PDB file of C-alpha atoms in Angstrom:
ATOM      1  CA  MET A 293      -0.458  10.706  14.963  1.00 74.00           C
ATOM      2  CA  PHE A 294      -2.333   7.908  13.440  1.00 80.00           C
ATOM      3  CA  ALA A 295      -3.250   6.677   9.696  1.00 86.00           C
ATOM      4  CA  ILE A 296      -6.664   6.084   8.423  1.00 89.00           C
ATOM      5  CA  LYS A 297      -7.098   3.798   5.310  1.00 91.00           C
ATOM      6  CA  ARG A 298     -10.363   3.336   3.325  1.00 92.00           C
ATOM      7  CA  ALA A 299     -11.570   1.677   0.331  1.00 92.00           C
ATOM      8  CA  LEU A 300     -12.632   3.731  -2.791  1.00 94.00           C
ATOM      9  CA  LYS A 301     -15.917   2.943  -4.391  1.00 94.00           C
ATOM     10  CA  LEU A 302     -15.067   3.846  -7.875  1.00 94.00           C
ATOM     11  CA  ASN A 303     -16.746   3.436 -11.328  1.00 94.00           C
ATOM     12  CA  ASN A 304     -14.801   2.708 -14.310  1.00 93.00           C
ATOM     13  CA  LYS A 305     -14.108   6.349 -15.151  1.00 94.00           C
ATOM     14  CA  GLU A 306     -12.860   7.213 -11.883  1.00 94.00           C
ATOM     15  CA  ALA A 307     -10.737   4.119 -11.562  1.00 94.00           C
ATOM     16  CA  THR A 308      -9.035   5.037 -15.014  1.00 94.00           C
ATOM     17  CA  LEU A 309      -8.338   8.656 -13.674  1.00 94.00           C
ATOM     18  CA  MET A 310      -6.418   6.967 -10.682  1.00 95.00           C
ATOM     19  CA  ALA A 311      -4.584   4.484 -13.062  1.00 94.00           C
ATOM     20  CA  LYS A 312      -3.539   7.654 -14.936  1.00 94.00           C
ATOM     21  CA  HIS A 313      -2.405   9.369 -12.033  1.00 95.00           C
ATOM     22  CA  ALA A 314      -0.484   6.372 -10.839  1.00 95.00           C
ATOM     23  CA  GLY A 315       1.294   6.107 -14.552  1.00 94.00           C
ATOM     24  CA  PHE A 316       2.065   9.868 -14.220  1.00 94.00           C
ATOM     25  CA  ARG A 317       3.773   9.362 -10.992  1.00 94.00           C
ATOM     26  CA  ARG A 318       5.884   6.399 -12.287  1.00 94.00           C
ATOM     27  CA  VAL A 319       6.846   8.422 -15.417  1.00 93.00           C
ATOM     28  CA  VAL A 320       8.070  11.471 -13.221  1.00 92.00           C
ATOM     29  CA  PHE A 321      10.048   9.255 -10.757  1.00 93.00           C
ATOM     30  CA  ASN A 322      11.862   7.191 -13.463  1.00 93.00           C
ATOM     31  CA  PHE A 323      12.574  10.469 -15.410  1.00 90.00           C
ATOM     32  CA  GLY A 324      13.958  12.232 -12.199  1.00 89.00           C
ATOM     33  CA  LEU A 325      16.228   8.809 -11.382  1.00 90.00           C
ATOM     34  CA  SER A 326      17.365   8.680 -14.935  1.00 88.00           C
ATOM     35  CA  LEU A 327      18.723  12.184 -14.878  1.00 84.00           C
ATOM     36  CA  ARG A 328      20.065  11.639 -11.412  1.00 83.00           C
ATOM     37  CA  ASN A 329      22.064   8.598 -12.790  1.00 83.00           C
ATOM     38  CA  GLN A 330      23.357  10.654 -15.632  1.00 80.00           C
ATOM     39  CA  MET A 331      24.668  13.446 -13.143  1.00 75.00           C
ATOM     40  CA  TYR A 332      27.072  10.744 -11.442  1.00 70.00           C
ATOM     41  CA  SER A 333      29.553  11.031 -14.415  1.00 62.00           C
ATOM     42  CA  GLU A 334      29.354  14.929 -14.754  1.00 60.00           C
ATOM     43  CA  GLY A 335      30.686  16.011 -11.316  1.00 61.00           C
ATOM     44  CA  LYS A 336      29.532  16.281  -7.769  1.00 69.00           C
ATOM     45  CA  PHE A 337      26.011  17.566  -7.635  1.00 72.00           C
ATOM     46  CA  THR A 338      23.829  17.183  -4.499  1.00 79.00           C
ATOM     47  CA  ASP A 339      20.387  15.361  -4.823  1.00 80.00           C
ATOM     48  CA  SER A 340      18.369  18.121  -3.961  1.00 83.00           C
ATOM     49  CA  LYS A 341      19.892  20.560  -6.611  1.00 83.00           C
ATOM     50  CA  VAL A 342      19.391  17.732  -9.238  1.00 82.00           C
ATOM     51  CA  ILE A 343      15.837  17.235  -8.226  1.00 85.00           C
ATOM     52  CA  ASN A 344      15.229  20.852  -8.169  1.00 85.00           C
ATOM     53  CA  GLU A 345      16.551  21.097 -11.795  1.00 83.00           C
ATOM     54  CA  VAL A 346      14.401  18.307 -12.731  1.00 84.00           C
ATOM     55  CA  LYS A 347      11.413  20.020 -11.561  1.00 86.00           C
ATOM     56  CA  LYS A 348      12.182  23.178 -13.755  1.00 86.00           C
ATOM     57  CA  VAL A 349      12.964  20.897 -16.696  1.00 85.00           C
ATOM     58  CA  LEU A 350       9.525  19.356 -16.270  1.00 85.00           C
ATOM     59  CA  THR A 351       7.590  22.624 -15.615  1.00 85.00           C
ATOM     60  CA  ASN A 352       9.235  24.622 -18.581  1.00 87.00           C
ATOM     61  CA  TYR A 353      10.074  22.069 -21.073  1.00 87.00           C
ATOM     62  CA  VAL A 354       8.687  18.624 -20.968  1.00 86.00           C
ATOM     63  CA  LYS A 355       5.158  19.412 -20.054  1.00 85.00           C
ATOM     64  CA  LYS A 356       4.953  21.808 -23.012  1.00 87.00           C
ATOM     65  CA  LYS A 357       6.028  19.388 -25.775  1.00 89.00           C
ATOM     66  CA  PRO A 358       2.965  18.109 -27.693  1.00 90.00           C
ATOM     67  CA  GLU A 359       3.758  14.238 -26.860  1.00 89.00           C
ATOM     68  CA  PHE A 360       3.658  15.147 -23.106  1.00 88.00           C
ATOM     69  CA  ALA A 361       0.361  17.255 -23.348  1.00 88.00           C
ATOM     70  CA  TRP A 362      -1.304  14.601 -21.159  1.00 91.00           C
ATOM     71  CA  MET A 363       0.683  15.680 -18.106  1.00 90.00           C
ATOM     72  CA  ASN A 364      -1.505  19.127 -18.255  1.00 89.00           C
ATOM     73  CA  GLN A 365      -4.723  17.178 -17.788  1.00 91.00           C
ATOM     74  CA  LEU A 366      -3.599  15.465 -14.491  1.00 92.00           C
ATOM     75  CA  SER A 367      -2.784  16.816 -11.043  1.00 91.00           C
ATOM     76  CA  SER A 368       0.301  18.749 -10.760  1.00 89.00           C
ATOM     77  CA  ARG A 369       0.664  17.700  -7.321  1.00 92.00           C
ATOM     78  CA  VAL A 370       1.420  14.219  -8.167  1.00 92.00           C
ATOM     79  CA  TYR A 371       4.614  15.087  -9.825  1.00 88.00           C
ATOM     80  CA  GLN A 372       5.570  17.297  -7.060  1.00 90.00           C
ATOM     81  CA  ASN A 373       5.413  14.327  -4.512  1.00 93.00           C
ATOM     82  CA  ALA A 374       7.026  11.908  -7.096  1.00 93.00           C
ATOM     83  CA  LEU A 375      10.033  14.082  -6.781  1.00 91.00           C
ATOM     84  CA  ILE A 376       9.784  14.444  -3.209  1.00 92.00           C
ATOM     85  CA  ASP A 377       9.519  10.480  -2.985  1.00 92.00           C
ATOM     86  CA  LEU A 378      12.610  10.523  -5.331  1.00 92.00           C
ATOM     87  CA  LYS A 379      14.492  12.715  -2.856  1.00 91.00           C
ATOM     88  CA  ASP A 380      13.462  10.638   0.149  1.00 92.00           C
ATOM     89  CA  ALA A 381      14.784   7.594  -1.424  1.00 91.00           C
ATOM     90  CA  PHE A 382      18.059   8.986  -1.897  1.00 90.00           C
ATOM     91  CA  SER A 383      18.144  10.297   1.629  1.00 90.00           C
ATOM     92  CA  ARG A 384      17.484   6.729   2.913  1.00 91.00           C
ATOM     93  CA  TYR A 385      20.249   5.261   0.428  1.00 90.00           C
ATOM     94  CA  ARG A 386      22.811   7.799   1.733  1.00 88.00           C
ATOM     95  CA  SER A 387      22.069   7.124   5.261  1.00 89.00           C
ATOM     96  CA  GLY A 388      22.389   3.415   4.462  1.00 89.00           C
ATOM     97  CA  LYS A 389      18.869   2.546   5.423  1.00 90.00           C
ATOM     98  CA  ALA A 390      18.128   1.253   2.069  1.00 90.00           C
ATOM     99  CA  GLY A 391      19.632   0.300  -1.346  1.00 90.00           C
ATOM    100  CA  HIS A 392      20.044   2.517  -4.312  1.00 89.00           C
ATOM    101  CA  PRO A 393      16.622   3.693  -5.944  1.00 90.00           C
ATOM    102  CA  LYS A 394      15.266   1.416  -8.580  1.00 91.00           C
ATOM    103  CA  PHE A 395      13.261   2.314 -11.456  1.00 92.00           C
ATOM    104  CA  ALA A 396       9.545   2.267 -10.565  1.00 89.00           C
ATOM    105  CA  SER A 397       7.522  -0.492 -12.426  1.00 87.00           C
ATOM    106  CA  ARG A 398       3.874  -1.242 -12.553  1.00 82.00           C
ATOM    107  CA  ARG A 399       4.311  -4.685 -11.412  1.00 78.00           C
ATOM    108  CA  ASP A 400       5.623  -3.333  -8.113  1.00 80.00           C
ATOM    109  CA  GLY A 401       2.329  -1.445  -7.514  1.00 83.00           C
ATOM    110  CA  GLN A 402       0.222   1.342  -8.514  1.00 90.00           C
ATOM    111  CA  SER A 403       0.437   4.562  -6.050  1.00 93.00           C
ATOM    112  CA  PHE A 404       0.725   8.043  -5.999  1.00 94.00           C
ATOM    113  CA  THR A 405       0.378  11.056  -3.466  1.00 94.00           C
ATOM    114  CA  VAL A 406      -1.481  14.501  -3.606  1.00 94.00           C
ATOM    115  CA  ASP A 407      -1.688  17.053  -1.194  1.00 91.00           C
ATOM    116  CA  SER A 408      -3.342  20.424  -0.600  1.00 88.00           C
ATOM    117  CA  SER A 409      -1.386  23.557  -1.559  1.00 82.00           C
ATOM    118  CA  ASN A 410      -3.479  25.534   0.723  1.00 82.00           C
ATOM    119  CA  GLY A 411      -2.835  23.789   3.863  1.00 82.00           C
ATOM    120  CA  LYS A 412      -4.466  20.951   5.751  1.00 86.00           C
ATOM    121  CA  VAL A 413      -8.396  20.327   4.680  1.00 86.00           C
ATOM    122  CA  LEU A 414     -11.354  19.191   6.478  1.00 87.00           C
ATOM    123  CA  LEU A 415     -12.844  15.709   6.071  1.00 89.00           C
ATOM    124  CA  THR A 416     -16.549  15.386   7.017  1.00 90.00           C
ATOM    125  CA  ALA A 417     -18.150  12.342   8.146  1.00 90.00           C
ATOM    126  CA  GLY A 418     -19.930  10.138   5.692  1.00 91.00           C
ATOM    127  CA  ARG A 419     -19.392   7.669   2.842  1.00 92.00           C
ATOM    128  CA  THR A 420     -17.812  10.402   0.558  1.00 94.00           C
ATOM    129  CA  ILE A 421     -14.354  11.835   0.941  1.00 94.00           C
ATOM    130  CA  LYS A 422     -13.036  14.851  -0.951  1.00 93.00           C
ATOM    131  CA  ILE A 423      -9.337  14.423  -2.060  1.00 93.00           C
ATOM    132  CA  PRO A 424      -7.440  17.652  -3.134  1.00 91.00           C
ATOM    133  CA  THR A 425      -6.812  18.080  -6.945  1.00 91.00           C
ATOM    134  CA  LEU A 426      -8.836  15.020  -7.571  1.00 93.00           C
ATOM    135  CA  GLY A 427     -12.501  15.335  -6.595  1.00 92.00           C
ATOM    136  CA  THR A 428     -15.226  13.581  -4.329  1.00 94.00           C
ATOM    137  CA  PHE A 429     -15.231   9.959  -4.387  1.00 95.00           C
ATOM    138  CA  ARG A 430     -17.408   7.387  -2.564  1.00 95.00           C
ATOM    139  CA  LEU A 431     -16.275   5.179   0.100  1.00 95.00           C
ATOM    140  CA  TYR A 432     -16.965   1.436   0.901  1.00 92.00           C
ATOM    141  CA  GLU A 433     -16.787   2.028   4.520  1.00 91.00           C
ATOM    142  CA  PRO A 434     -17.699   5.544   5.959  1.00 91.00           C
ATOM    143  CA  LEU A 435     -15.588   8.022   8.014  1.00 90.00           C
ATOM    144  CA  ASN A 436     -17.132   7.871  11.742  1.00 87.00           C
ATOM    145  CA  CYS A 437     -16.335  11.448  12.180  1.00 86.00           C
ATOM    146  CA  GLY A 438     -14.513  14.481  10.483  1.00 85.00           C
ATOM    147  CA  PHE A 439     -10.743  14.669  10.233  1.00 87.00           C
ATOM    148  CA  ILE A 440      -8.134  17.055   9.176  1.00 88.00           C
ATOM    149  CA  SER A 441      -5.209  16.212   7.129  1.00 89.00           C
ATOM    150  CA  GLN A 442      -3.165  17.528   4.209  1.00 88.00           C
ATOM    151  CA  ASN A 443      -1.439  14.542   2.375  1.00 91.00           C
ATOM    152  CA  PHE A 444      -3.421  11.585   0.730  1.00 94.00           C
ATOM    153  CA  THR A 445      -1.900   8.567  -0.819  1.00 94.00           C
ATOM    154  CA  ILE A 446      -3.950   6.641  -3.277  1.00 95.00           C
ATOM    155  CA  SER A 447      -2.965   2.886  -3.897  1.00 94.00           C
ATOM    156  CA  LYS A 448      -4.337  -0.093  -5.736  1.00 91.00           C
ATOM    157  CA  LYS A 449      -4.567  -3.483  -4.283  1.00 85.00           C
ATOM    158  CA  GLY A 450      -6.108  -6.383  -6.376  1.00 78.00           C
ATOM    159  CA  ASN A 451      -8.756  -4.792  -8.260  1.00 82.00           C
ATOM    160  CA  ARG A 452      -9.456  -2.211  -5.485  1.00 88.00           C
ATOM    161  CA  TRP A 453      -8.330   1.590  -4.906  1.00 94.00           C
ATOM    162  CA  PHE A 454      -7.477   2.890  -1.217  1.00 95.00           C
ATOM    163  CA  VAL A 455      -6.902   6.218   0.108  1.00 94.00           C
ATOM    164  CA  SER A 456      -4.887   6.793   3.167  1.00 94.00           C
ATOM    165  CA  PHE A 457      -4.118   9.799   5.227  1.00 92.00           C
ATOM    166  CA  CYS A 458      -2.274  10.897   8.548  1.00 88.00           C
ATOM    167  CA  VAL A 459      -4.286  12.533  11.328  1.00 85.00           C
ATOM    168  CA  ASP A 460      -2.194  14.549  13.660  1.00 78.00           C
ATOM    169  CA  ALA A 461      -4.177  13.535  16.771  1.00 71.00           C
ATOM    170  CA  GLU A 462      -4.105  11.068  19.719  1.00 69.00           C
ATOM    171  CA  ARG A 463      -6.345   8.301  19.919  1.00 67.00           C
ATOM    172  CA  LEU A 464      -8.569   8.164  23.003  1.00 65.00           C
ATOM    173  CA  PRO A 465      -7.307   5.598  25.694  1.00 67.00           C
ATOM    174  CA  VAL A 466      -9.005   2.296  25.907  1.00 64.00           C
ATOM    175  CA  GLN A 467     -10.441   1.332  29.101  1.00 68.00           C
ATOM    176  CA  GLN A 468      -8.795  -2.141  30.116  1.00 65.00           C
ATOM    177  CA  SER A 469      -9.276  -4.383  32.989  1.00 69.00           C
ATOM    178  CA  GLU A 470      -6.129  -5.531  35.209  1.00 68.00           C
ATOM    179  CA  SER A 471      -6.035  -9.062  33.953  1.00 80.00           C
ATOM    180  CA  SER A 472      -3.392 -10.674  31.967  1.00 82.00           C
ATOM    181  CA  VAL A 473      -3.279 -13.352  29.520  1.00 84.00           C
ATOM    182  CA  GLY A 474      -0.926 -15.821  27.722  1.00 85.00           C
ATOM    183  CA  ILE A 475      -1.240 -16.912  24.362  1.00 83.00           C
ATOM    184  CA  ASP A 476      -0.202 -19.778  22.236  1.00 79.00           C
ATOM    185  CA  ILE A 477      -0.008 -19.315  18.681  1.00 76.00           C
ATOM    186  CA  GLY A 478      -0.533 -22.959  16.894  1.00 71.00           C
ATOM    187  CA  ILE A 479      -1.627 -24.852  14.020  1.00 70.00           C
ATOM    188  CA  LYS A 480      -4.973 -26.273  14.903  1.00 75.00           C
ATOM    189  CA  TYR A 481      -5.877 -23.010  16.244  1.00 78.00           C
ATOM    190  CA  ALA A 482      -4.662 -19.702  15.292  1.00 81.00           C
ATOM    191  CA  ALA A 483      -4.431 -18.595  18.932  1.00 83.00           C
ATOM    192  CA  THR A 484      -5.339 -20.392  22.432  1.00 82.00           C
ATOM    193  CA  LEU A 485      -5.499 -18.157  25.429  1.00 85.00           C
ATOM    194  CA  SER A 486      -4.220 -19.429  28.959  1.00 84.00           C
ATOM    195  CA  THR A 487      -8.314 -18.994  29.594  1.00 84.00           C
ATOM    196  CA  GLN A 488      -8.813 -21.862  27.398  1.00 84.00           C
ATOM    197  CA  GLN A 489     -10.350 -19.704  24.702  1.00 85.00           C
ATOM    198  CA  THR A 490      -9.466 -20.475  21.099  1.00 86.00           C
ATOM    199  CA  PHE A 491      -9.686 -18.754  17.845  1.00 85.00           C
ATOM    200  CA  ASP A 492     -10.158 -20.617  14.701  1.00 83.00           C
ATOM    201  CA  ALA A 493      -8.260 -18.707  11.585  1.00 78.00           C
ATOM    202  CA  PRO A 494     -10.263 -18.428   8.349  1.00 78.00           C
ATOM    203  CA  LYS A 495      -8.858 -20.783   5.489  1.00 74.00           C
ATOM    204  CA  PRO A 496      -9.838 -18.823   2.562  1.00 65.00           C
ATOM    205  CA  LEU A 497      -6.752 -20.060   0.635  1.00 64.00           C
ATOM    206  CA  ARG A 498      -7.285 -23.854   1.097  1.00 66.00           C
ATOM    207  CA  ALA A 499     -10.964 -23.342  -0.004  1.00 67.00           C
ATOM    208  CA  SER A 500      -9.876 -21.257  -3.210  1.00 63.00           C
ATOM    209  CA  ALA A 501      -6.973 -23.236  -4.044  1.00 61.00           C
ATOM    210  CA  LYS A 502      -9.328 -26.085  -4.859  1.00 63.00           C
ATOM    211  CA  THR A 503     -11.307 -24.156  -6.977  1.00 79.00           C
ATOM    212  CA  LYS A 504     -10.954 -20.525  -8.569  1.00 82.00           C
ATOM    213  CA  LEU A 505      -7.233 -20.164  -7.754  1.00 82.00           C
ATOM    214  CA  ALA A 506      -6.031 -23.516  -9.124  1.00 83.00           C
ATOM    215  CA  THR A 507      -8.123 -23.393 -12.075  1.00 87.00           C
ATOM    216  CA  LEU A 508      -7.114 -19.880 -12.868  1.00 87.00           C
ATOM    217  CA  GLN A 509      -3.326 -20.854 -12.533  1.00 86.00           C
ATOM    218  CA  ARG A 510      -3.726 -23.846 -14.791  1.00 88.00           C
ATOM    219  CA  LYS A 511      -5.361 -21.612 -17.237  1.00 90.00           C
ATOM    220  CA  ALA A 512      -2.715 -18.832 -17.282  1.00 89.00           C
ATOM    221  CA  SER A 513      -0.095 -21.702 -17.717  1.00 89.00           C
ATOM    222  CA  LYS A 514      -1.740 -23.115 -20.929  1.00 90.00           C
ATOM    223  CA  GLN A 515      -2.159 -19.580 -22.380  1.00 90.00           C
ATOM    224  CA  VAL A 516       0.281 -17.650 -24.705  1.00 89.00           C
ATOM    225  CA  ARG A 517       3.062 -16.006 -22.598  1.00 87.00           C
ATOM    226  CA  GLY A 518       2.590 -12.209 -22.768  1.00 83.00           C
ATOM    227  CA  SER A 519      -0.785 -12.466 -24.561  1.00 89.00           C
ATOM    228  CA  GLN A 520      -3.760 -10.328 -23.595  1.00 89.00           C
ATOM    229  CA  ASN A 521      -5.729 -13.407 -22.342  1.00 91.00           C
ATOM    230  CA  GLN A 522      -2.834 -14.358 -20.092  1.00 89.00           C
ATOM    231  CA  ARG A 523      -2.968 -10.682 -18.710  1.00 87.00           C
ATOM    232  CA  LYS A 524      -6.569 -10.765 -18.021  1.00 89.00           C
ATOM    233  CA  THR A 525      -6.295 -14.329 -16.215  1.00 90.00           C
ATOM    234  CA  TYR A 526      -3.153 -12.830 -14.209  1.00 87.00           C
ATOM    235  CA  SER A 527      -5.286  -9.937 -13.424  1.00 84.00           C
ATOM    236  CA  LYS A 528      -7.938 -12.298 -12.017  1.00 85.00           C
ATOM    237  CA  ILE A 529      -5.377 -14.208  -9.902  1.00 85.00           C
ATOM    238  CA  SER A 530      -4.227 -10.950  -8.398  1.00 83.00           C
ATOM    239  CA  ARG A 531      -7.677  -9.734  -7.518  1.00 81.00           C
ATOM    240  CA  LEU A 532      -8.270 -13.286  -5.654  1.00 83.00           C
ATOM    241  CA  HIS A 533      -5.038 -13.183  -3.817  1.00 83.00           C
ATOM    242  CA  ALA A 534      -6.014  -9.484  -2.817  1.00 81.00           C
ATOM    243  CA  GLN A 535      -9.413 -11.004  -1.535  1.00 81.00           C
ATOM    244  CA  ILE A 536      -7.755 -13.797   0.326  1.00 82.00           C
ATOM    245  CA  ALA A 537      -5.324 -11.121   2.096  1.00 82.00           C
ATOM    246  CA  ARG A 538      -8.026  -8.852   3.169  1.00 82.00           C
ATOM    247  CA  ILE A 539      -9.998 -11.793   4.945  1.00 83.00           C
ATOM    248  CA  ARG A 540      -6.690 -12.710   6.564  1.00 84.00           C
ATOM    249  CA  LEU A 541      -6.047  -9.103   7.597  1.00 85.00           C
ATOM    250  CA  ASP A 542      -9.700  -8.681   8.662  1.00 86.00           C
ATOM    251  CA  PHE A 543      -9.412 -11.620  11.176  1.00 87.00           C
ATOM    252  CA  LEU A 544      -6.039 -10.366  12.585  1.00 88.00           C
ATOM    253  CA  HIS A 545      -7.422  -6.962  13.177  1.00 86.00           C
ATOM    254  CA  LYS A 546     -10.470  -8.295  15.092  1.00 88.00           C
ATOM    255  CA  LEU A 547      -8.240 -10.636  17.098  1.00 88.00           C
ATOM    256  CA  THR A 548      -5.790  -8.003  18.044  1.00 86.00           C
ATOM    257  CA  THR A 549      -8.209  -5.364  18.831  1.00 85.00           C
ATOM    258  CA  TYR A 550     -10.011  -7.872  21.133  1.00 86.00           C
ATOM    259  CA  LEU A 551      -7.008  -8.833  22.885  1.00 86.00           C
ATOM    260  CA  ALA A 552      -5.902  -4.923  23.457  1.00 83.00           C
ATOM    261  CA  LYS A 553      -9.348  -4.173  24.852  1.00 83.00           C
ATOM    262  CA  THR A 554      -9.773  -6.785  26.939  1.00 84.00           C
ATOM    263  CA  PHE A 555      -6.305  -7.539  28.853  1.00 84.00           C
ATOM    264  CA  LYS A 556      -3.664  -5.047  30.034  1.00 81.00           C
ATOM    265  CA  LEU A 557      -0.686  -7.689  29.708  1.00 84.00           C
ATOM    266  CA  ILE A 558      -0.381 -10.023  26.880  1.00 84.00           C
ATOM    267  CA  LYS A 559       2.320 -12.925  26.850  1.00 83.00           C
ATOM    268  CA  ILE A 560       2.879 -14.550  23.564  1.00 79.00           C
ATOM    269  CA  GLU A 561       4.768 -17.858  22.984  1.00 68.00           C
ATOM    270  CA  ASN A 562       5.502 -18.563  19.232  1.00 61.00           C
ATOM    271  CA  LEU A 563       6.969 -21.301  17.135  1.00 62.00           C
ATOM    272  CA  ASN A 564      10.683 -21.279  16.213  1.00 65.00           C
ATOM    273  CA  VAL A 565       9.814 -21.988  12.629  1.00 55.00           C
ATOM    274  CA  GLN A 566      13.399 -22.098  11.378  1.00 62.00           C
ATOM    275  CA  GLY A 567      14.432 -24.182  14.243  1.00 65.00           C
ATOM    276  CA  MET A 568      11.872 -26.932  13.525  1.00 57.00           C
ATOM    277  CA  MET A 569      12.906 -26.919  10.057  1.00 56.00           C
ATOM    278  CA  ALA A 570      16.539 -27.621  10.941  1.00 63.00           C
ATOM    279  CA  ASN A 571      15.603 -30.219  13.661  1.00 58.00           C
ATOM    280  CA  HIS A 572      12.960 -32.625  13.758  1.00 53.00           C
ATOM    281  CA  LYS A 573      12.220 -31.843  17.363  1.00 52.00           C
ATOM    282  CA  GLU A 574      10.153 -28.849  18.344  1.00 47.00           C
ATOM    283  CA  ARG A 575      11.833 -25.792  19.478  1.00 44.00           C
ATOM    284  CA  TRP A 576      10.252 -22.746  21.301  1.00 40.00           C
ATOM    285  CA  SER A 577      11.249 -19.428  21.371  1.00 39.00           C
ATOM    286  CA  ASN A 578       9.521 -16.965  23.870  1.00 38.00           C
ATOM    287  CA  ILE A 579       8.761 -13.538  22.615  1.00 37.00           C
TER     288      ILE A 579
END
């Protein structure tokens, strides 16, 4: 099983639709968490029982109230999966894998999950994707072949929306040579191979910090705190950081793909940054 993620090419209407569903998921998650917290003082109730009751309240009472009529215009699969996420969060909390679930905030990111209630769906190759209960949307990068999946997670990073889904299949094996290589991760070069081959890392942050990023941060610091203009400036800063992150991630994907396809055995030597900060002498750790 592996996951596939693609950037959605949305117009303003479609982006607004995604934002509404993300807000829907956030409201339902927080509503369920609030009721679960109230139940702590009223006796012992299992998480599953409470969440099932929350689902009944949402379906039979909340969604029928005039002030919540907007919920009926959005996909019901969003709130179904929001409660599943809440149940999973409590399961991780009970098992000690995570802390107590916290209320969702827009600042933590916008995302939601939908699925097909009729089972898995077929996604055809091309520059469009049909997401269950939402519709058909354009993609920046096409799907190279057809896929079968059931659950789709839509998330926002910067000013872009992404869709990701899991494929229950195995990737074809990569034909590798029998050669091995050692990698030194350094400062002057992102990576230096034992074959003397070097890779320069992109430096988008350095270029942006001198121009757009620094200018926007100074502008935001001088604006009225919490004002509409400051929120717009912070939105531009967020989009710029997302662009920088995409450039770096693209470089890492291309580098690791090249190494995985070219060499069968890879040995990496990495800097012990914490040790170097504690002592002016260089320390190395082999991993």
